[in-house]
Short mmCIF file of C-alpha atoms and ligand atoms in Angstrom, two decimals:
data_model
loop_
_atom_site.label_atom_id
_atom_site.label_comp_id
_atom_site.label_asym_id
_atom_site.label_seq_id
_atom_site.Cartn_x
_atom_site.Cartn_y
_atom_site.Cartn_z
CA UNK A 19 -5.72 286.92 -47.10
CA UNK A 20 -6.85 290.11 -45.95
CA UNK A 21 -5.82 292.75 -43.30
CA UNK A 22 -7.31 294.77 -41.09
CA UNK A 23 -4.85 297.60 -40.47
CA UNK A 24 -2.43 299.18 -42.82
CA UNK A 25 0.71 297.87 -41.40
CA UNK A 26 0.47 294.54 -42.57
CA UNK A 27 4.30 293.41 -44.14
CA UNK A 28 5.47 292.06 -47.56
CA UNK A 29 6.69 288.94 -45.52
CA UNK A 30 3.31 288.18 -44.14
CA UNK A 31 2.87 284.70 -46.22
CA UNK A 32 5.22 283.43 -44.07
CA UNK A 33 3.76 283.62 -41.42
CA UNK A 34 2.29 280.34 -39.81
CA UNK A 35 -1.77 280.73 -38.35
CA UNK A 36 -0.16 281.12 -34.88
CA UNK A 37 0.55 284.73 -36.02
CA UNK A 38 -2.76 285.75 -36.27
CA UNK A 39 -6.01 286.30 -34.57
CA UNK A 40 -8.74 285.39 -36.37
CA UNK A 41 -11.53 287.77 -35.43
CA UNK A 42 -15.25 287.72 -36.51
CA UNK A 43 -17.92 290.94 -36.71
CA UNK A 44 -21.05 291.03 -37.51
CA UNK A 45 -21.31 290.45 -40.73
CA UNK A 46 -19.73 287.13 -40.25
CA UNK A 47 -16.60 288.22 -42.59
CA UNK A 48 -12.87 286.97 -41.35
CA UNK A 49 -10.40 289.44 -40.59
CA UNK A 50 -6.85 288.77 -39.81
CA UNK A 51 -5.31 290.82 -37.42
CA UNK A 52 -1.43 291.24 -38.09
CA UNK A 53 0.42 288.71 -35.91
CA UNK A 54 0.84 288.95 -31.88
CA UNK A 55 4.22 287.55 -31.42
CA UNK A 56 5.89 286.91 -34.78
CA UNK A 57 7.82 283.64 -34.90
CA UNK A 58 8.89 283.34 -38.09
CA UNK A 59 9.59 287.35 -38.29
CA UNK A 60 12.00 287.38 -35.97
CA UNK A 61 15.63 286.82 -34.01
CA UNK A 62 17.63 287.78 -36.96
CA UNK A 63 20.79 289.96 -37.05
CA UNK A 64 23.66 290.57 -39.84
CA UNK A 65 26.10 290.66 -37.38
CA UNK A 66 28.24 286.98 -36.92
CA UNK A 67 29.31 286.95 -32.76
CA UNK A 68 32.67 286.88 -32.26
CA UNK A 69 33.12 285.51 -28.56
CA UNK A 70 35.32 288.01 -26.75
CA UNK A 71 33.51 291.01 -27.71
CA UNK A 72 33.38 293.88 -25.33
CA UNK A 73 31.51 296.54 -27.63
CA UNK A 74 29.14 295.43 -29.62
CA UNK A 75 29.30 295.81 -33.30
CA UNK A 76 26.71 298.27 -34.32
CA UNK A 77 23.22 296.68 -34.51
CA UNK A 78 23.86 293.50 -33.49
CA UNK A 79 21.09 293.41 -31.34
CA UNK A 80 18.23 294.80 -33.18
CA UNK A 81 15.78 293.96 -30.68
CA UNK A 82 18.34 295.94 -28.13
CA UNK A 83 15.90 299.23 -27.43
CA UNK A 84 16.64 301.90 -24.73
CA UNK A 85 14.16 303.27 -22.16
CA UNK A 86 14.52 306.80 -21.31
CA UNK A 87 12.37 309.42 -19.50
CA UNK A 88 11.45 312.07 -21.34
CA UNK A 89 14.39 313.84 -20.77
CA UNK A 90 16.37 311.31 -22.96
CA UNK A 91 17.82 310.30 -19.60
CA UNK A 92 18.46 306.03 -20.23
CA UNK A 93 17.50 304.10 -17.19
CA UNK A 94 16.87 300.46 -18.89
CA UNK A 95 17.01 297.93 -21.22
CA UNK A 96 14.37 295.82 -23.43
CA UNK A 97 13.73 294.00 -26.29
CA UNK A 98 11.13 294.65 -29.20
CA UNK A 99 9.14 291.68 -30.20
CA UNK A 100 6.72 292.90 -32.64
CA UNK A 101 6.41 295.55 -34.16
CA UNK A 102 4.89 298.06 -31.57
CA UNK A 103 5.54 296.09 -28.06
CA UNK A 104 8.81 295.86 -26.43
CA UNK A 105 9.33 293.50 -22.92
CA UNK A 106 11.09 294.99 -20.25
CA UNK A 107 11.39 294.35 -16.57
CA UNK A 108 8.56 295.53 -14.44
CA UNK A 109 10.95 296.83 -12.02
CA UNK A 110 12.25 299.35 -14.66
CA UNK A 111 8.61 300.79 -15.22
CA UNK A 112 5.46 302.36 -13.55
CA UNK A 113 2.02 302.12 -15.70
CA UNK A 114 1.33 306.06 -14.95
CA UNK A 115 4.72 307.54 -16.54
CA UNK A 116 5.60 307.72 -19.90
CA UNK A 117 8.81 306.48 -21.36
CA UNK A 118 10.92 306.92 -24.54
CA UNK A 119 11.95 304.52 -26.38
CA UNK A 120 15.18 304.52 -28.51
CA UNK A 121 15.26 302.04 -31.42
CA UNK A 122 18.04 301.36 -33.55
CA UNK A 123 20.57 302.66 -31.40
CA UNK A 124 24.45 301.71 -31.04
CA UNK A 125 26.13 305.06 -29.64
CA UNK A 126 24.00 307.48 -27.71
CA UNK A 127 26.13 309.88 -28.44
CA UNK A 128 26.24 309.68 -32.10
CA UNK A 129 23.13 310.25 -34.08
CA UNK A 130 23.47 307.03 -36.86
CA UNK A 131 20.49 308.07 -38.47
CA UNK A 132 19.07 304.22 -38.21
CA UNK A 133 17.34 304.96 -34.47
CA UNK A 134 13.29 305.66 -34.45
CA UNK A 135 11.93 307.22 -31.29
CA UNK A 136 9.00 306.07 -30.09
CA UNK A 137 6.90 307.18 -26.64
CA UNK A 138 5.03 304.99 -24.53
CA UNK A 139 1.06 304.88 -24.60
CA UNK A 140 0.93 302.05 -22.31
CA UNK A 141 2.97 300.18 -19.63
CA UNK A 142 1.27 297.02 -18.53
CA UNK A 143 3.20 295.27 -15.47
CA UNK A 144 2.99 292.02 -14.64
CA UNK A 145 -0.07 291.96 -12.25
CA UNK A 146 2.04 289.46 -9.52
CA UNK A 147 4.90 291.90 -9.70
CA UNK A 148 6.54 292.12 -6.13
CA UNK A 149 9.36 294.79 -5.67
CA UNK A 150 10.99 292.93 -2.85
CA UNK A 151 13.03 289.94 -3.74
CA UNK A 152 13.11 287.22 -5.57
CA UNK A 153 11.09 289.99 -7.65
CA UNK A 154 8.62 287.28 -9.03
CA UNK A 155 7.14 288.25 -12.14
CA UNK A 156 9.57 290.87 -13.61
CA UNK A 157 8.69 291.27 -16.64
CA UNK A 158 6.38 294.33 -18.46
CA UNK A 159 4.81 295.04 -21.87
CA UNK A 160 5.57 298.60 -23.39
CA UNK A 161 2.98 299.81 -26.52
CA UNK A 162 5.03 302.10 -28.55
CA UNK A 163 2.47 305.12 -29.87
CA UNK A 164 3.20 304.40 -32.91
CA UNK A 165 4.32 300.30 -35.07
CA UNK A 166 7.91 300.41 -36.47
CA UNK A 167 9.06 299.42 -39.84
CA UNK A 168 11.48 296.84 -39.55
CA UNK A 169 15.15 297.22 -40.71
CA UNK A 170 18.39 295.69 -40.44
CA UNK A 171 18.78 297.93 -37.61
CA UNK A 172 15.01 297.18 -35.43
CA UNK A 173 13.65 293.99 -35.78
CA UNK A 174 12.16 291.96 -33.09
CA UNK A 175 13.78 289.13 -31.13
CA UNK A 176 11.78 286.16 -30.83
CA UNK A 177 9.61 285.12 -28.23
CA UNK A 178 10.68 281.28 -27.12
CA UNK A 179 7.55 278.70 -26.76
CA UNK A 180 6.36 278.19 -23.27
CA UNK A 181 8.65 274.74 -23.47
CA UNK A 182 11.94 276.01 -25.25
CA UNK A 183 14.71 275.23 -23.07
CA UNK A 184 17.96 276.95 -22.69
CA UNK A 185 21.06 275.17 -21.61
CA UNK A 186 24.63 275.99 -20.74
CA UNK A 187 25.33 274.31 -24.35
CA UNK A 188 23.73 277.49 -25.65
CA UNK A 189 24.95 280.15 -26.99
CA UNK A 190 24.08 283.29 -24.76
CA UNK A 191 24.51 287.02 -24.88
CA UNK A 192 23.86 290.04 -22.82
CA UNK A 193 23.78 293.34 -23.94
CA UNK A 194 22.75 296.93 -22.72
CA UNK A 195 23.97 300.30 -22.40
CA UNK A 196 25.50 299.83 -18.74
CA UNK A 197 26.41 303.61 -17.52
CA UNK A 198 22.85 304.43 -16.54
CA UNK A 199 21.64 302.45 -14.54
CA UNK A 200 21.15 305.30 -11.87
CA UNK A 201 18.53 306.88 -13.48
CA UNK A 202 15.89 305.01 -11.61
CA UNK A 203 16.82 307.29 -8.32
CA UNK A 204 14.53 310.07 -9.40
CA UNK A 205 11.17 307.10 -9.88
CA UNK A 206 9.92 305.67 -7.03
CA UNK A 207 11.34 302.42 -5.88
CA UNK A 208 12.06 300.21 -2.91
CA UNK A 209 15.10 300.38 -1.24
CA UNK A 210 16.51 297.25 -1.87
CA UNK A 211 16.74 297.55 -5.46
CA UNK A 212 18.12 301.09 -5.42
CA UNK A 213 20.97 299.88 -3.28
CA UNK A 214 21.14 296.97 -6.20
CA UNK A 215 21.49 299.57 -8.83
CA UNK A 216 23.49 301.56 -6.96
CA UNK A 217 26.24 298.50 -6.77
CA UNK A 218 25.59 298.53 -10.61
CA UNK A 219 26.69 301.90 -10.88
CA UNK A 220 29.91 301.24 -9.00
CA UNK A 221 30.58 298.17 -11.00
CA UNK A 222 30.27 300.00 -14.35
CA UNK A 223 32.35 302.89 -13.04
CA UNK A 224 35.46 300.78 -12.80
CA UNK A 225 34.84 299.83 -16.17
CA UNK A 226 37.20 301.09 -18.48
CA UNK A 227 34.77 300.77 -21.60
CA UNK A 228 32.67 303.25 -23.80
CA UNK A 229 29.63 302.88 -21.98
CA UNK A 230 27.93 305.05 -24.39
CA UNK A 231 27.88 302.58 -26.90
CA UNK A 232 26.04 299.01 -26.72
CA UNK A 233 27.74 296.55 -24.54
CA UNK A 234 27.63 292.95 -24.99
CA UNK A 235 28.82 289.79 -23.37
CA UNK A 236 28.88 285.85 -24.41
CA UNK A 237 27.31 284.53 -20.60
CA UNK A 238 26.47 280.75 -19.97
CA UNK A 239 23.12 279.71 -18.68
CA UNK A 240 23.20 278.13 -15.45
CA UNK A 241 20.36 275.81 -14.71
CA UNK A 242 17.80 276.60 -12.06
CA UNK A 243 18.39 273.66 -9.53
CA UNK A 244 22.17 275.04 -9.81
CA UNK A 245 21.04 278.57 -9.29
CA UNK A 246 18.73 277.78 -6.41
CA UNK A 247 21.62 275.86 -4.63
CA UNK A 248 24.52 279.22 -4.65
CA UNK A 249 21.59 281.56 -3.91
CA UNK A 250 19.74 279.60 -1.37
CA UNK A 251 16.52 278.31 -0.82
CA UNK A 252 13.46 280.16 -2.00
CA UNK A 253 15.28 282.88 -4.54
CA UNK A 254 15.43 281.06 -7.79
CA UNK A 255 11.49 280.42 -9.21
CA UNK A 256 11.17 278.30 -12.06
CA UNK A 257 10.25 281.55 -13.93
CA UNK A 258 14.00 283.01 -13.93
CA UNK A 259 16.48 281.98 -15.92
CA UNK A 260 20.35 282.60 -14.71
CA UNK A 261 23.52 283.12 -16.18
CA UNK A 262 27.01 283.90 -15.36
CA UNK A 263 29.16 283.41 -12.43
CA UNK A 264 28.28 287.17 -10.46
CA UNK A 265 31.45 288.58 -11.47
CA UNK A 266 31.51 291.79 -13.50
CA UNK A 267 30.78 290.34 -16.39
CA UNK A 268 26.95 289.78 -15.77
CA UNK A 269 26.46 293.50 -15.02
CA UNK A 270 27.14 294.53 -18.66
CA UNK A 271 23.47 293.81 -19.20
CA UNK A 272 21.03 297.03 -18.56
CA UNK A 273 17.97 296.04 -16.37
CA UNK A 274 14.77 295.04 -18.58
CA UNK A 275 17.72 293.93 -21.20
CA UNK A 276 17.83 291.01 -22.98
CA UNK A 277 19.58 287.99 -22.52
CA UNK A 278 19.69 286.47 -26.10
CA UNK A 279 20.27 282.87 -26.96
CA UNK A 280 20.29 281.27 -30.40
CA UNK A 281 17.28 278.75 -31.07
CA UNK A 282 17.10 275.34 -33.01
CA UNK A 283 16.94 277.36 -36.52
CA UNK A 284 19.55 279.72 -35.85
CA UNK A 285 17.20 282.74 -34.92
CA UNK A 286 17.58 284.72 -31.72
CA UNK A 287 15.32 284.03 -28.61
CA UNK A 288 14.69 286.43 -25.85
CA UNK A 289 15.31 284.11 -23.39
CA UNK A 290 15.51 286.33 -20.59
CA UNK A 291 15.14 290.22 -19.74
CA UNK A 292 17.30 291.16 -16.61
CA UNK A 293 16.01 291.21 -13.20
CA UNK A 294 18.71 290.89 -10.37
CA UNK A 295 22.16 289.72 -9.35
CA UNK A 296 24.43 289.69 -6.14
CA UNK A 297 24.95 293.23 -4.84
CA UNK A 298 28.24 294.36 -6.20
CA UNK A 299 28.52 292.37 -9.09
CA UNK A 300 31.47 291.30 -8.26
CA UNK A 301 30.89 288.42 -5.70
CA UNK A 302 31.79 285.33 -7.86
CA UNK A 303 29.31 282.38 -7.09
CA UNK A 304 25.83 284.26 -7.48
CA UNK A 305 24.63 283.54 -11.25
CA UNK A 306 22.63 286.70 -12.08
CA UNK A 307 18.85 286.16 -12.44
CA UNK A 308 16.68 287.18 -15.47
CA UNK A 309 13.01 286.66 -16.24
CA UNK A 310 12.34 283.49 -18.23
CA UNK A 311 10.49 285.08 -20.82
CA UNK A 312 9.29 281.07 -21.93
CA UNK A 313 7.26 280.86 -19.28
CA UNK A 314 5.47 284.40 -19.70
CA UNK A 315 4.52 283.94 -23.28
CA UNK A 316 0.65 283.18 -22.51
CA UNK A 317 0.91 286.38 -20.72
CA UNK A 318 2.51 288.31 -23.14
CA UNK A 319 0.24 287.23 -26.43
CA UNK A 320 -2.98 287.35 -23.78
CA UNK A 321 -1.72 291.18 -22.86
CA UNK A 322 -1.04 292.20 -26.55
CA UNK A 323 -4.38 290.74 -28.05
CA UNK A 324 -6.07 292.58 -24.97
CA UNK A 325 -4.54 295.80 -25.73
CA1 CA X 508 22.89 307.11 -31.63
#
């Protein structure tokens, strides 16, 4: 097997043909292109969960990236899948700025030597993004300049089939860096999700933790029809995904985050990336909503292959 660019990885033979894109030139020879989304490279942490967590252990998210401006200022969450995309929300982003991207990070204070900065060379939103809610189509696609090596410390979380189902029999998790989430004030956005962040913000303020280290929270899926019901009609689409109750606990999870859920063979999906929740976090009875990222996986591998 042969391979096209130099960044092709020791654990390549397992990957399945879904990995790659067979392309053809000219000369009729096959190339294979390193893999889009990398199922059987992915969702894999060293760190057992322990439900009642607060902080996180170090790297226990490995897919957990933060998105800064270029002023190391954190403003969201999201989740590497290969090894030079990450998903995020598209409410987090705008495709003419330029973000960092933290990898490998556990305390932003603390320089671990494990994090790899990367900056953005393109933001791709989802083109049926609306900023006014339900926010249909939250989700984005961030090309790091440069691939990552993976390490027990970044490596990708794995993106679920377009018919992998998560239930409140599975076990969830949130995580993100929660102190920040202010930092979109200064980018332009619609006033209806400021004043969300802003009740973010409050909620995290009361919270006696070390925001400056990764949060994380066991959360139970609540199913859509459930959802749909204690939000009302019209505000749950079959492409979000909730969780939780609406109580504080939801809002540990940075915006773009992911919501991680363990899959049939023990590997860790991105099953959602965070997208909105009651106003004040602390109104019990209003699940918070994420992006399904099942349903967007065309779009994602269509996106990535295009780009
Ligand atoms: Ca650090």
């Amino acid at each position: 097997m042969q391979f096209m660019f130099g960044f092709a990885f020791a654990f390549d033979l397992h990957l399945n043909c879904l990995q790659y894109i067979v392309v053809t030139f000219g000369t009729g020879d096959l190339f294979y292109i390193p893999y889009v989304v990398p199922d059987d490279i992915c969702g894999l942490t060293s760190i057992q969960k322990i439900v009642g967590g607060s902080e996180s252990e170090a790297h226990a998210w490995p897919w957990q990236v933060s998105l800064q401006t270029s002023s190391d200022f954190h403003f969201c969450g999201g989740s590497l899948i290969n090894n030079q995309w990450v998903v995020t929300a598209a409410h987090c982003v705008e495709e003419s700025e330029t973000y960092q991207i933290v990898l490998g990070e556990h305390d932003r204070n603390v320089d671990h030597g494990p994090e790899v900065t990367r900056t953005t060379i393109k933001v791709i939103k989802h083109e049926d993004y609306h900023g006014e809610a339900p926010y249909p189509n939250d989700i984005a696609l961030l090309k790091l300049h440069q691939p990552v090596e993976f390490t027990a410390e970044i490596y990708p979380a794995c993106v679920p089939m377009s018919d992998d189902v998560f239930t409140k029999e599975t076990e969830c998790w949130i995580s993100g860096w929660g102190d920040t989430k202010g930092n979109r004030i200064d980018i332009d956005i619609d006033i209806e999700y400021l004043l969300l962040v802003l009740s973010y913000i409050l909620v995290n303020k009361q919270d006696t933790g070390d925001r400056t280290k990764l949060q994380e929270m066991r959360i139970d899926v609540v199913d859509n029809q459930s959802c749909g019901e204690k939000w009302g009609k019209g505000y749950i689409l079959d492409t979000n995904i909730c969780v939780g109750n609406g109580d504080i606990g939801a809002c540990n999870g940075d915006s773009g985050g992911p919501l991680s859920c363990r899959g049939d063979s023990n590997t860790w999906m991105l099953a959602g990336a965070t997208s909105w929740g009651i106003s004040g976090c602390q109104t019990a009875g209003y699940p918070n909503v994420y992006t399904r990222i099942s349903k967007y996986r065309q779009w994602i591998i269509e996106h990535i292959v295009a780009n």
